[in-house]
Tab-separated table of C-alpha atoms in Angstrom:
chain	number	residue	atom	x	y	z
W	11	MET	CA	16.571	13.000	11.006
W	12	ASN	CA	17.707	15.850	8.773
W	13	LEU	CA	18.102	14.613	5.241
W	14	LYS	CA	19.232	16.944	2.526
W	15	LEU	CA	16.506	18.113	0.165
W	16	ARG	CA	17.023	18.540	-3.543
W	17	SER	CA	17.055	22.086	-4.874
W	18	ASP	CA	13.991	23.809	-6.338
W	19	ASP	CA	15.875	24.130	-9.620
W	20	TYR	CA	16.257	20.365	-9.807
W	21	LEU	CA	12.637	19.815	-8.852
W	22	GLU	CA	11.489	22.252	-11.540
W	23	HIS	CA	13.754	20.628	-14.099
W	24	ALA	CA	12.304	17.214	-13.213
W	25	MET	CA	8.734	18.512	-13.467
W	26	ASP	CA	9.445	20.326	-16.754
W	27	THR	CA	11.019	17.237	-18.263
W	28	TRP	CA	8.946	14.401	-16.811
W	29	GLY	CA	5.994	16.003	-14.997
W	30	ALA	CA	3.555	15.226	-17.793
W	31	LEU	CA	4.810	11.641	-18.000
W	32	VAL	CA	4.197	11.104	-14.287
W	33	TYR	CA	0.797	12.768	-14.424
W	34	ARG	CA	-0.401	10.794	-17.443
W	35	LEU	CA	0.727	7.512	-15.908
W	36	ALA	CA	-1.040	8.437	-12.660
W	37	LEU	CA	-4.206	9.253	-14.633
W	38	ASN	CA	-4.003	5.914	-16.400
W	39	GLN	CA	-3.591	4.061	-13.114
W	40	THR	CA	-6.022	5.940	-10.873
W	41	HIS	CA	-8.573	7.080	-13.489
W	42	SER	CA	-9.262	10.031	-11.238
W	43	LYS	CA	-8.074	13.571	-11.733
W	44	SER	CA	-7.734	14.314	-8.020
W	45	ASP	CA	-5.949	11.034	-7.267
W	46	ALA	CA	-3.598	11.683	-10.178
W	47	ASP	CA	-2.909	15.150	-8.748
W	48	ASP	CA	-2.090	13.628	-5.377
W	49	VAL	CA	0.057	10.836	-6.738
W	50	THR	CA	2.029	13.299	-8.869
W	51	GLN	CA	2.559	15.542	-5.878
W	52	ASP	CA	3.721	12.600	-3.776
W	53	VAL	CA	6.087	11.374	-6.475
W	54	PHE	CA	7.867	14.711	-6.757
W	55	LEU	CA	7.969	15.148	-2.983
W	56	ASN	CA	9.594	11.713	-2.833
W	57	LEU	CA	12.103	12.991	-5.353
W	58	LEU	CA	12.700	16.071	-3.223
W	59	LYS	CA	13.762	13.887	-0.302
W	60	ASP	CA	15.403	11.074	-2.236
W	61	SER	CA	19.198	10.922	-2.381
W	62	THR	CA	19.670	8.814	-5.518
W	63	GLU	CA	22.396	10.194	-7.740
W	64	PHE	CA	20.830	10.077	-11.174
W	65	ARG	CA	23.234	9.457	-14.012
W	66	ASN	CA	21.091	11.290	-16.542
W	67	ASP	CA	17.489	12.240	-17.328
W	68	GLU	CA	16.675	8.745	-18.573
W	69	HIS	CA	17.735	7.322	-15.228
W	70	LEU	CA	15.543	9.924	-13.517
W	71	LYS	CA	12.658	9.010	-15.840
W	72	ALA	CA	12.934	5.320	-14.946
W	73	TRP	CA	12.979	6.168	-11.242
W	74	LEU	CA	9.934	8.414	-11.582
W	75	ILE	CA	7.941	5.728	-13.411
W	76	HIS	CA	8.869	3.192	-10.763
W	77	VAL	CA	7.852	5.478	-7.899
W	78	THR	CA	4.626	6.517	-9.665
W	79	ILE	CA	3.587	2.882	-10.003
W	80	ASN	CA	4.331	2.317	-6.321
W	81	CYS	CA	2.435	5.433	-5.224
W	82	CYS	CA	-0.606	4.360	-7.259
W	83	ARG	CA	-0.411	0.912	-5.718
W	84	ALA	CA	-0.199	2.403	-2.219
W	85	LEU	CA	-3.123	4.693	-2.941
W	86	ARG	CA	-5.265	1.760	-3.991
W	87	ARG	CA	-4.498	0.059	-0.702
W	88	SER	CA	-5.387	3.078	1.381
W	89	VAL	CA	-8.874	3.921	2.571
W	90	TRP	CA	-8.689	7.232	0.761
W	91	SER	CA	-8.945	5.670	-2.635
W	92	SER	CA	-12.316	4.163	-1.848
W	93	ARG	CA	-14.180	7.278	-2.776
W	94	VAL	CA	-15.641	7.271	-6.233
W	95	GLU	CA	-15.123	10.091	-8.621
W	96	THR	CA	-17.242	10.355	-11.691
W	97	ALA	CA	-16.290	11.952	-14.939
W	98	ASP	CA	-19.881	12.678	-15.778
W	99	SER	CA	-19.745	15.563	-18.196
W	100	SER	CA	-22.439	17.406	-16.260
W	101	SER	CA	-20.628	17.257	-12.899
W	102	SER	CA	-18.716	20.162	-11.381
W	103	THR	CA	-15.661	17.897	-11.087
W	104	PHE	CA	-15.749	17.467	-14.818
W	105	SER	CA	-16.091	21.165	-15.556
W	106	ASN	CA	-12.961	21.835	-13.462
W	107	LEU	CA	-10.837	19.629	-15.688
W	108	GLN	CA	-8.501	21.070	-18.281
W	109	ALA	CA	-9.901	20.771	-21.809
W	110	PRO	CA	-7.486	18.005	-22.944
W	111	THR	CA	-8.322	15.958	-19.861
W	112	GLN	CA	-12.051	16.463	-20.471
W	113	LYS	CA	-11.566	15.286	-24.025
W	114	LEU	CA	-9.619	12.244	-22.892
W	115	PHE	CA	-12.144	11.330	-20.202
W	116	THR	CA	-15.051	11.444	-22.650
W	117	SER	CA	-13.364	9.426	-25.391
W	118	ASP	CA	-14.289	5.859	-26.282
W	119	VAL	CA	-10.695	4.753	-26.123
W	120	TRP	CA	-10.320	6.029	-22.542
W	121	GLU	CA	-13.434	4.159	-21.538
W	122	ALA	CA	-12.117	0.979	-23.137
W	123	VAL	CA	-8.696	1.271	-21.531
W	124	GLN	CA	-10.183	2.020	-18.123
W	125	ARG	CA	-12.182	-1.190	-18.275
W	126	LEU	CA	-8.935	-3.156	-18.290
W	127	PRO	CA	-7.490	-4.470	-15.033
W	128	GLN	CA	-4.876	-2.131	-13.593
W	129	THR	CA	-1.874	-4.289	-14.530
W	130	MET	CA	-3.008	-4.479	-18.155
W	131	ARG	CA	-3.666	-0.728	-18.244
W	132	LEU	CA	-0.130	-0.114	-17.066
W	133	VAL	CA	1.403	-2.322	-19.736
W	134	VAL	CA	-0.787	-0.789	-22.446
W	135	HIS	CA	0.168	2.742	-21.412
W	136	LEU	CA	3.888	2.040	-21.180
W	137	HIS	CA	3.926	0.164	-24.477
W	138	TYR	CA	1.677	2.281	-26.655
W	139	PHE	CA	2.114	5.703	-25.198
W	140	GLU	CA	5.622	5.684	-23.771
W	141	GLY	CA	6.878	3.354	-26.504
W	142	TYR	CA	8.530	0.921	-24.100
W	143	SER	CA	9.427	-2.539	-25.345
W	144	ILE	CA	8.282	-5.623	-23.467
W	145	GLU	CA	11.762	-6.078	-21.982
W	146	GLU	CA	11.864	-2.459	-20.834
W	147	ILE	CA	8.428	-2.755	-19.214
W	148	ALA	CA	9.503	-5.962	-17.503
W	149	ARG	CA	12.547	-4.201	-16.042
W	150	THR	CA	10.528	-1.171	-14.970
W	151	THR	CA	7.770	-3.161	-13.319
W	152	GLN	CA	10.147	-5.856	-12.035
W	153	SER	CA	8.104	-8.521	-13.786
W	154	LYS	CA	9.041	-11.354	-16.097
W	155	SER	CA	9.013	-10.586	-19.821
W	156	SER	CA	6.613	-13.482	-20.321
W	157	THR	CA	4.183	-11.924	-17.821
W	158	VAL	CA	4.295	-8.574	-19.575
W	159	LYS	CA	3.853	-10.257	-22.924
W	160	THR	CA	0.807	-12.158	-21.667
W	161	ARG	CA	-0.738	-9.045	-20.143
W	162	LEU	CA	-0.230	-7.082	-23.320
W	163	HIS	CA	-1.675	-9.863	-25.400
W	164	ARG	CA	-4.740	-10.181	-23.193
W	165	ALA	CA	-5.178	-6.428	-23.115
W	166	ARG	CA	-5.155	-6.319	-26.885
W	167	LYS	CA	-7.791	-8.994	-27.024
W	168	LYS	CA	-9.961	-7.183	-24.530
W	169	LEU	CA	-9.516	-3.928	-26.376
W	170	LYS	CA	-10.535	-5.723	-29.575
W	171	LEU	CA	-7.497	-4.407	-31.348
W	172	ASP	CA	-6.813	-5.757	-34.761
W	173	LEU	CA	-4.433	-8.532	-33.750
W	174	GLU	CA	-3.095	-9.092	-37.221
W	175	GLN	CA	-2.312	-5.428	-37.564
W	176	GLU	CA	-0.716	-5.493	-34.129
W	177	ALA	CA	1.426	-8.443	-35.032
W	178	GLU	CA	2.600	-6.615	-38.128
W	179	ARG	CA	3.356	-3.584	-36.030
W	180	GLU	CA	5.527	-5.692	-33.732
W	181	LYS	CA	7.252	-7.325	-36.670
W	182	ASP	CA	8.042	-4.016	-38.242
W	183	LYS	CA	9.489	-2.619	-35.064
W	184	HIS	CA	11.585	-5.514	-33.909
W	185	GLY	CA	11.950	-7.680	-36.932
W	186	ARG	CA	10.258	-10.584	-35.219
W	187	LEU	CA	6.860	-11.487	-33.911
W	188	LEU	CA	6.761	-10.936	-30.183
W	189	LEU	CA	3.155	-11.718	-29.445
W	190	THR	CA	1.956	-15.249	-29.516
W	191	ASP	CA	-1.088	-17.018	-28.202
W	192	GLU	CA	-0.534	-18.895	-24.949
Z	2	MET	CA	-16.890	-5.571	-33.929
Z	3	LYS	CA	-15.845	-2.157	-32.661
Z	4	LYS	CA	-12.079	-1.710	-32.609
Z	5	THR	CA	-10.207	0.384	-30.110
Z	6	ASN	CA	-7.841	2.806	-31.716
Z	7	MET	CA	-4.676	3.164	-29.692
Z	8	ASP	CA	-3.513	6.008	-31.884
Z	9	ASP	CA	-6.451	7.981	-30.480
Z	10	TYR	CA	-5.305	7.114	-26.967
Z	11	CYS	CA	-1.794	8.374	-27.703
Z	12	SER	CA	-3.050	11.517	-29.387
Z	13	LEU	CA	-5.469	12.412	-26.583
Z	14	MET	CA	-3.012	11.516	-23.848
Z	15	SER	CA	-0.216	13.593	-25.369
Z	16	ASP	CA	-2.409	16.705	-25.055
Z	17	VAL	CA	-2.639	16.222	-21.282
Z	18	ASP	CA	-0.017	18.137	-19.342
Z	19	LEU	CA	0.972	18.482	-15.719
Z	20	PRO	CA	-1.560	20.921	-14.210
Z	21	ASP	CA	-0.088	24.175	-12.933
Z	22	ASP	CA	-1.757	23.807	-9.543
Z	23	VAL	CA	-0.003	20.473	-8.972
Z	24	ARG	CA	3.327	22.024	-9.912
Z	25	HIS	CA	2.731	24.950	-7.535
Z	26	SER	CA	1.585	22.596	-4.832
Z	27	VAL	CA	4.825	20.592	-5.076
Z	28	LEU	CA	6.970	23.706	-4.951
Z	29	GLY	CA	4.903	25.105	-2.072
Z	30	GLU	CA	5.321	21.926	-0.083
Z	31	ALA	CA	9.038	21.887	-0.877
Z	32	ALA	CA	9.303	25.439	0.483
Z	33	ARG	CA	7.391	24.426	3.597
Z	34	LEU	CA	9.731	21.506	4.226
Z	35	ARG	CA	12.775	23.724	3.797
Z	36	ASN	CA	11.374	26.251	6.269
Z	37	GLU	CA	10.444	23.498	8.670
Z	38	ARG	CA	14.001	22.238	8.702
Z	39	ARG	CA	15.329	25.729	9.271
Z	40	ASP	CA	12.820	26.555	12.016
Z	41	PRO	CA	11.006	23.402	13.092
Z	42	LEU	CA	9.019	24.933	15.951
Z	43	THR	CA	7.322	27.824	14.229
Z	44	SER	CA	6.776	26.613	10.707
Z	45	ALA	CA	5.592	23.060	11.138
Z	46	SER	CA	2.459	22.421	9.153
Z	47	ALA	CA	2.045	26.123	8.445
Z	48	VAL	CA	1.333	25.402	4.804
Z	49	ALA	CA	-0.605	22.220	4.481
Z	50	ARG	CA	-0.370	19.979	1.482
Z	51	ARG	CA	-3.569	19.503	-0.403
Z	52	ARG	CA	-3.889	15.756	-0.121
Z	53	PRO	CA	-2.532	15.328	3.414
Z	54	LEU	CA	-4.789	18.169	4.480
Z	55	LEU	CA	-7.813	16.371	3.045
Z	56	ARG	CA	-6.783	13.180	4.771
Z	57	GLY	CA	-6.088	14.953	8.037
Z	58	LEU	CA	-9.446	16.615	7.883
Z	59	ALA	CA	-11.167	13.336	7.296
Z	60	ILE	CA	-9.524	11.813	10.350
Z	61	SER	CA	-10.235	14.866	12.458
Z	62	THR	CA	-13.822	14.981	11.302
Z	63	CYS	CA	-14.333	11.351	12.125
Z	64	ALA	CA	-12.731	11.800	15.529
Z	65	LEU	CA	-14.646	14.996	16.163
Z	66	ALA	CA	-17.895	13.268	15.304
Z	67	LEU	CA	-17.027	10.599	17.823
Z	68	ALA	CA	-16.097	13.136	20.464
Z	69	ILE	CA	-19.427	14.862	19.869
Z	70	ALA	CA	-21.251	11.554	19.961
Z	71	PHE	CA	-19.621	10.762	23.281
Z	72	ALA	CA	-20.453	14.194	24.633
Z	73	ILE	CA	-24.064	13.886	23.549
Z	74	GLY	CA	-24.454	10.267	24.593
Z	75	GLY	CA	-22.552	10.871	27.774
Z	76	VAL	CA	-22.593	7.216	28.687
Z	77	LEU	CA	-20.216	5.570	26.298
Z	78	PRO	CA	-17.303	4.213	28.298
Z	79	SER	CA	-14.578	4.266	25.722
Z	80	PRO	CA	-12.714	5.212	23.577
Z	81	SER	CA	-11.923	7.710	26.279
Z	82	SER	CA	-8.413	8.538	25.325
Z	83	PHE	CA	-9.300	10.561	22.307
Z	84	VAL	CA	-10.435	13.441	24.469
Z	85	ASP	CA	-8.039	12.940	27.384
Z	86	SER	CA	-5.580	15.689	26.670
Z	87	ASP	CA	-3.414	16.840	29.562
Z	88	LYS	CA	-3.064	20.378	30.873
Z	89	ALA	CA	-0.634	21.287	28.109
Z	90	GLY	CA	-3.209	20.113	25.549
Z	91	ASN	CA	-1.106	17.089	24.560
Z	92	SER	CA	-3.042	14.071	23.404
Z	93	PHE	CA	-2.867	11.145	21.030
Z	94	THR	CA	-4.694	7.967	20.175
Z	95	LEU	CA	-4.782	5.337	17.493
Z	96	ALA	CA	-7.183	6.587	14.810
Z	97	ALA	CA	-8.706	3.131	14.442
Z	98	TYR	CA	-9.445	3.108	18.152
Z	99	ALA	CA	-11.021	6.553	18.044
Z	100	ALA	CA	-13.143	5.500	15.081
Z	101	GLY	CA	-14.269	2.164	16.526
Z	102	GLU	CA	-17.554	1.606	18.277
Z	103	PRO	CA	-17.475	0.408	21.871
Z	104	GLY	CA	-17.756	-3.375	21.948
Z	105	LYS	CA	-20.093	-5.399	24.073
Z	106	GLU	CA	-19.235	-6.492	27.600
Z	107	GLY	CA	-16.303	-4.104	27.912
Z	108	GLN	CA	-14.566	-5.814	25.038
Z	109	GLY	CA	-12.756	-2.768	23.677
Z	110	VAL	CA	-13.906	-1.339	20.393
Z	111	SER	CA	-15.110	-3.135	17.326
Z	112	LEU	CA	-12.930	-2.407	14.374
Z	113	LYS	CA	-13.799	-0.605	11.223
Z	114	ARG	CA	-13.301	-2.562	8.057
Z	115	ASP	CA	-10.373	-0.449	6.978
Z	116	PHE	CA	-8.325	-1.103	10.128
Z	117	GLY	CA	-6.659	-4.209	8.924
Z	118	THR	CA	-6.548	-7.098	6.528
Z	119	LEU	CA	-4.855	-10.439	6.587
Z	120	ALA	CA	-1.948	-10.253	4.178
Z	121	GLY	CA	-1.195	-13.969	4.263
Z	122	PHE	CA	0.287	-16.997	5.965
Z	123	GLY	CA	3.488	-18.934	5.600
Z	124	TRP	CA	4.384	-22.361	6.903
Z	125	SER	CA	7.575	-24.311	7.273
Z	126	ASP	CA	8.872	-27.481	8.879
Z	127	ASN	CA	11.140	-25.472	11.155
Z	128	ASN	CA	11.364	-21.854	12.233
Z	129	ASP	CA	13.795	-20.842	9.526
Z	130	ILE	CA	11.240	-18.303	8.325
Z	131	GLU	CA	11.750	-16.184	11.425
Z	132	SER	CA	15.528	-16.650	11.309
Z	133	ALA	CA	15.569	-15.636	7.678
Z	134	TYR	CA	13.674	-12.440	8.398
Z	135	LEU	CA	15.934	-11.710	11.333
Z	136	GLN	CA	18.850	-12.411	8.982
Z	137	GLU	CA	20.327	-14.796	11.526
Z	138	ASP	CA	23.022	-17.180	10.360
Z	139	HIS	CA	21.787	-20.055	12.444
Z	140	PRO	CA	18.204	-21.195	12.689
Z	141	SER	CA	17.122	-21.373	16.293
Z	142	SER	CA	15.800	-24.904	16.003
Z	143	SER	CA	17.756	-28.007	15.127
Z	144	PRO	CA	16.547	-30.506	12.498
Z	145	GLU	CA	15.552	-32.994	15.194
Z	146	ASP	CA	13.147	-30.386	16.614
Z	147	THR	CA	11.404	-30.304	13.279
Z	148	LYS	CA	7.706	-29.665	13.466
Z	149	GLY	CA	5.452	-27.077	11.861
Z	150	PHE	CA	5.844	-23.333	12.145
Z	151	ALA	CA	3.598	-20.603	10.841
Z	152	SER	CA	3.968	-16.951	10.060
Z	153	THR	CA	0.955	-14.681	9.833
Z	154	HIS	CA	1.123	-11.280	8.198
Z	155	LEU	CA	-1.317	-8.422	8.718
Z	156	PHE	CA	-1.749	-5.042	7.123
Z	157	LEU	CA	-2.729	-2.667	9.934
Z	158	ASP	CA	-3.619	0.993	9.781
Z	159	LEU	CA	-1.584	2.342	12.678
Z	160	THR	CA	-2.314	5.997	11.971
Z	161	CYS	CA	-2.547	8.141	15.105
Z	162	VAL	CA	-4.441	11.355	15.731
Z	163	GLY	CA	-3.481	13.808	18.426
Z	164	LYS	CA	-2.351	17.240	19.475
Z	165	ASN	CA	1.216	18.546	19.709
Z	166	VAL	CA	2.665	15.161	18.767
Z	167	GLU	CA	6.219	15.239	17.425
Z	168	THR	CA	7.015	11.538	16.950
Z	169	LEU	CA	5.370	8.177	17.458
Z	170	THR	CA	7.168	5.003	18.447
Z	171	TYR	CA	5.433	1.701	17.827
Z	172	ALA	CA	6.654	-1.414	19.634
Z	173	ILE	CA	5.314	-4.923	19.841
Z	174	GLU	CA	5.898	-7.196	22.804
Z	175	GLY	CA	6.168	-10.978	22.937
Z	176	ASP	CA	8.020	-13.738	21.147
Z	177	GLY	CA	7.909	-13.971	17.397
Z	178	ALA	CA	6.063	-10.663	16.870
Z	179	TYR	CA	7.576	-7.993	14.665
Z	180	PHE	CA	6.828	-5.072	12.446
Z	181	TYR	CA	7.860	-5.713	8.882
Z	182	GLN	CA	8.680	-2.800	6.676
Z	183	GLU	CA	9.468	-2.487	3.038
Z	184	ASN	CA	10.157	0.711	1.235
Z	185	TRP	CA	7.751	0.901	-1.683
Z	186	ASN	CA	10.412	2.848	-3.504
Z	187	TYR	CA	13.172	0.392	-2.670
Z	188	GLY	CA	13.681	-1.232	-6.033
Z	189	PRO	CA	16.808	-0.251	-7.839
Z	190	PRO	CA	15.831	1.817	-10.846
Z	191	PRO	CA	16.058	-0.145	-14.080
Z	192	ASN	CA	19.515	-0.494	-15.600
Z	193	THR	CA	21.241	-0.114	-12.258
Z	194	THR	CA	23.152	-2.866	-10.584
Z	195	GLY	CA	23.250	-4.040	-7.006
Z	196	PRO	CA	20.715	-5.868	-4.920
Z	197	ALA	CA	17.601	-4.233	-3.512
Z	198	PRO	CA	17.676	-3.797	0.273
Z	199	LYS	CA	16.295	-6.796	2.111
Z	200	PRO	CA	12.917	-6.528	3.804
Z	201	GLN	CA	13.286	-5.851	7.501
Z	202	VAL	CA	11.506	-7.034	10.598
Z	203	GLN	CA	11.936	-5.135	13.819
Z	204	LYS	CA	10.400	-4.935	17.275
Z	205	SER	CA	9.819	-1.183	17.082
Z	206	PHE	CA	9.991	1.805	14.796
Z	207	THR	CA	9.588	5.551	15.123
Z	208	ILE	CA	7.997	7.954	12.683
Z	209	SER	CA	7.300	11.658	12.666
Z	210	TYR	CA	3.659	12.519	13.381
Z	211	ASP	CA	3.518	14.902	10.427
Z	212	GLU	CA	4.976	12.279	8.114
Z	213	GLN	CA	2.362	9.592	8.784
Z	214	THR	CA	0.627	10.041	5.457
Z	215	LYS	CA	3.910	10.113	3.597
Z	216	ASP	CA	5.007	7.011	5.450
Z	217	LYS	CA	1.888	5.159	4.322
Z	218	ILE	CA	2.636	6.035	0.730
Z	219	ALA	CA	6.333	5.233	0.834
Z	220	THR	CA	6.454	2.263	3.178
Z	221	GLN	CA	4.580	-0.961	3.363
Z	222	ARG	CA	4.285	-1.953	7.029
Z	223	GLN	CA	2.873	-5.222	8.271
Z	224	LEU	CA	2.644	-7.007	11.574
Z	225	TYR	CA	4.331	-10.416	11.427
Z	226	LEU	CA	3.748	-13.135	13.979
Z	227	PHE	CA	5.805	-16.335	13.918
Z	228	PHE	CA	4.727	-19.254	16.117
Z	229	PRO	CA	5.062	-23.054	16.364
Z	230	LEU	CA	1.877	-24.820	15.316
Z	231	ASP	CA	-0.128	-26.298	18.168
Z	232	GLU	CA	-1.528	-29.809	18.055
Z	233	LYS	CA	-4.644	-29.048	16.022
Z	234	ALA	CA	-2.861	-26.812	13.544
Z	235	LEU	CA	-0.030	-29.316	13.203
Z	236	GLU	CA	-2.553	-32.046	12.492
Z	237	ALA	CA	-4.001	-29.896	9.714
Z	238	TYR	CA	-0.511	-29.179	8.405
Z	239	ASN	CA	0.413	-32.858	8.251
Z	240	ALA	CA	-2.964	-34.056	6.995
Z	241	LYS	CA	-3.176	-35.950	3.728
Z	242	GLY	CA	-4.315	-34.016	0.730
Z	243	GLY	CA	-1.766	-31.235	0.796
Z	244	PRO	CA	0.659	-30.476	-1.982
Z	245	SER	CA	3.935	-32.357	-2.035
Z	246	SER	CA	5.657	-29.160	-1.001
Z	247	ARG	CA	3.533	-27.701	1.790
Z	248	ASN	CA	4.398	-24.137	0.901
Z	249	LEU	CA	2.737	-24.338	-2.477
Z	250	PRO	CA	-0.332	-22.180	-2.966
Z	251	ALA	CA	-3.790	-23.715	-2.939
Z	252	THR	CA	-4.992	-25.388	-6.084
Z	253	SER	CA	-8.233	-27.116	-6.865
Z	254	THR	CA	-6.704	-30.418	-5.791
Z	255	ASN	CA	-5.598	-29.297	-2.336
Z	256	GLU	CA	-8.138	-26.574	-1.613
Z	257	ASP	CA	-9.847	-28.381	1.262
Z	258	TRP	CA	-6.535	-29.127	2.896
Z	259	PHE	CA	-5.460	-25.531	2.484
Z	260	LYS	CA	-8.671	-24.092	3.880
Z	261	ARG	CA	-8.474	-26.305	6.960
Z	262	LEU	CA	-4.844	-25.337	7.533
Z	263	GLU	CA	-5.639	-21.641	7.132
Z	264	ALA	CA	-8.536	-21.916	9.572
Z	265	GLU	CA	-6.459	-23.694	12.216
Z	266	THR	CA	-3.563	-21.293	11.773
Z	267	PHE	CA	-5.875	-18.291	12.035
Z	268	ARG	CA	-7.551	-19.757	15.121
Z	269	GLN	CA	-4.157	-20.199	16.744
Z	270	PHE	CA	-3.064	-16.749	15.615
Z	271	ALA	CA	-6.085	-15.311	17.454
Z	272	GLU	CA	-4.944	-17.067	20.627
Z	273	GLU	CA	-1.379	-15.832	20.192
Z	274	ILE	CA	-1.924	-12.210	19.179
Z	275	VAL	CA	-3.777	-11.388	22.377
Z	276	GLU	CA	-0.471	-12.042	24.187
Z	277	ARG	CA	1.375	-9.496	22.036
Z	278	PRO	CA	0.384	-5.964	23.009
Z	279	ILE	CA	1.281	-3.089	20.715
Z	280	THR	CA	2.734	-0.146	22.616
Z	281	LEU	CA	2.606	3.366	21.222
Z	282	THR	CA	4.690	6.124	22.749
Z	283	ALA	CA	4.016	9.679	21.663
Z	284	THR	CA	6.690	12.293	22.201
Z	285	PHE	CA	5.126	15.742	22.339
Z	286	LYS	CA	6.600	19.024	21.200
Z	287	ASP	CA	7.265	20.038	24.808
Z	288	GLY	CA	9.435	16.927	25.272
Z	289	SER	CA	6.938	15.006	27.400
Z	290	THR	CA	5.860	11.502	26.455
Z	291	GLN	CA	2.784	9.348	26.854
Z	292	THR	CA	2.459	5.623	26.299
Z	293	LYS	CA	-0.633	3.656	25.396
Z	294	THR	CA	-0.951	-0.039	24.866
Z	295	TYR	CA	-3.396	-1.664	22.478
Z	296	LEU	CA	-4.464	-5.272	22.459
Z	297	ILE	CA	-5.939	-7.038	19.458
Z	298	SER	CA	-8.314	-9.693	20.815
Z	299	PRO	CA	-10.714	-12.134	19.183
Z	300	THR	CA	-14.374	-11.093	19.257
Z	301	ASN	CA	-16.797	-12.898	21.562
Z	302	ASP	CA	-18.318	-14.616	18.555
Z	303	PHE	CA	-14.949	-15.543	17.056
Z	304	GLU	CA	-15.765	-19.267	17.116
Z	305	GLN	CA	-19.026	-18.633	15.274
Z	306	GLN	CA	-17.215	-16.515	12.693
Z	307	MET	CA	-14.735	-19.316	12.164
Z	308	GLU	CA	-17.573	-21.799	11.732
Z	309	ASN	CA	-19.027	-19.535	9.063
Z	310	TYR	CA	-15.656	-19.447	7.366
Z	311	ARG	CA	-15.225	-23.214	7.470
Z	312	SER	CA	-18.684	-23.926	6.111
Z	313	SER	CA	-18.938	-21.306	3.402
Z	314	PRO	CA	-16.790	-21.125	0.290
Z	315	GLU	CA	-17.521	-17.395	-0.056
Z	316	GLU	CA	-16.225	-16.458	3.401
Z	317	ASN	CA	-12.644	-15.317	3.705
Z	318	LEU	CA	-10.331	-14.384	6.520
Z	319	ARG	CA	-9.089	-11.147	5.062
Z	320	ASP	CA	-11.248	-8.673	6.919
Z	321	LEU	CA	-9.942	-8.520	10.485
Z	322	ALA	CA	-12.890	-6.378	11.651
Z	323	SER	CA	-15.095	-9.468	11.656
Z	324	TYR	CA	-12.805	-11.373	13.969
Z	325	PHE	CA	-11.044	-8.940	16.308
Z	326	THR	CA	-11.579	-6.021	18.644
Z	327	LEU	CA	-9.131	-3.414	19.874
Z	328	THR	CA	-8.652	-2.568	23.541
Z	329	GLU	CA	-6.631	0.343	24.889
Z	330	ILE	CA	-4.665	0.265	28.117
Z	331	VAL	CA	-3.313	3.623	29.236
Z	332	LYS	CA	0.030	3.681	31.039
Z	333	GLU	CA	1.240	6.785	32.809
């Protein structure tokens, strides 16, 4: 088995363009700095060996998100994810974090988002942070739009977001109200 | 009521960047892989990846602790193979076997909880399930043969530990037993056309020893066993109380029926799996090979465990360690 590897230039381009995206998504899914490091490494090593001919950077981005979700899912299944990592601000693990990550880990909003089930966290991250629409998230996660919509709605309720404000936000963006009670 | 501000989430998250050490680690591993392909004998594993190294260390530490325990105890009969390297220093064993504790009455080793879980069952009126997985055009049973068939799916940790191992070939013997594999990365990226590759079942597969961790990340592997239901399981399958379509998931209305069917199917699975040995063949860097065979067998108190399951709503069948042991048979 001697598959062709992608060039370092391509790998660097991919990391420059989408490295932060992969890392942030991995952080959201694993809520652990070291697991996010590992997932990110695995994602780009998958890219190194993968032979997909990407049409453009957006195609590459979609592939990277898809693979990141799968790597996080695989990590959860493995015995290695059973260890617990704390983000206690007095721990040495915490002091090794970059300042923005420390700030994120100690914020109220991070704590609230991390309390959500993993599937809701994913939808929240892709929608709010990456700006994906419900249809785009459904395609990326290979789920039904109605499932994504329900998860997002439940996540909003759990996060105690202002639902009226959220509904307005959706209306403004798409010209119609996407979120409805089940 | 305290509101969560998602603008804060976006603002804080956008300040987080890919750490330099991760970037360097990826490029370092890429360089190692390139060197390995140019000169596979001298550069293999010269530069270890951070995560795989941690995982490898954990396995080695666990195995080393066992080897030490055996050396100190001096009386434990098995798992012997972990320390049975040949003159060239070649050795291998299933990590789960090395990590297990010797069972009672020479019953192999008891399994750790992370060895395997029950992924699920499937049932059908004929054995089309197996034919479908084998992608056969014609089901191997005719409609007049119609009775009940089951498929049982297990997640198993088939990681091996060893010395000088180049590749590992896993094979399963016996009717209706297969390894199922699905590439976690298989899905076509969004906005692309064309079907995703079909899941595959196969009697054997080979992976590189050094790629075991990667394989676990990229590939979902399960053990599938298809078998015709025996009398007791068939009785449970045909019993009143089930859903109109028997392949529907359990609901509150058919929960008792479903639990009984699961229990009978699992009981029969335990009788069947012991007839399907898993054979591992390691090919070492010097070209030599060694084969070991592992048997998954029900524990001596399997019946009691099943009684517990039947009588308690909290009990589940997922954790295989409660129900099975692992026995190694060494073939020269």
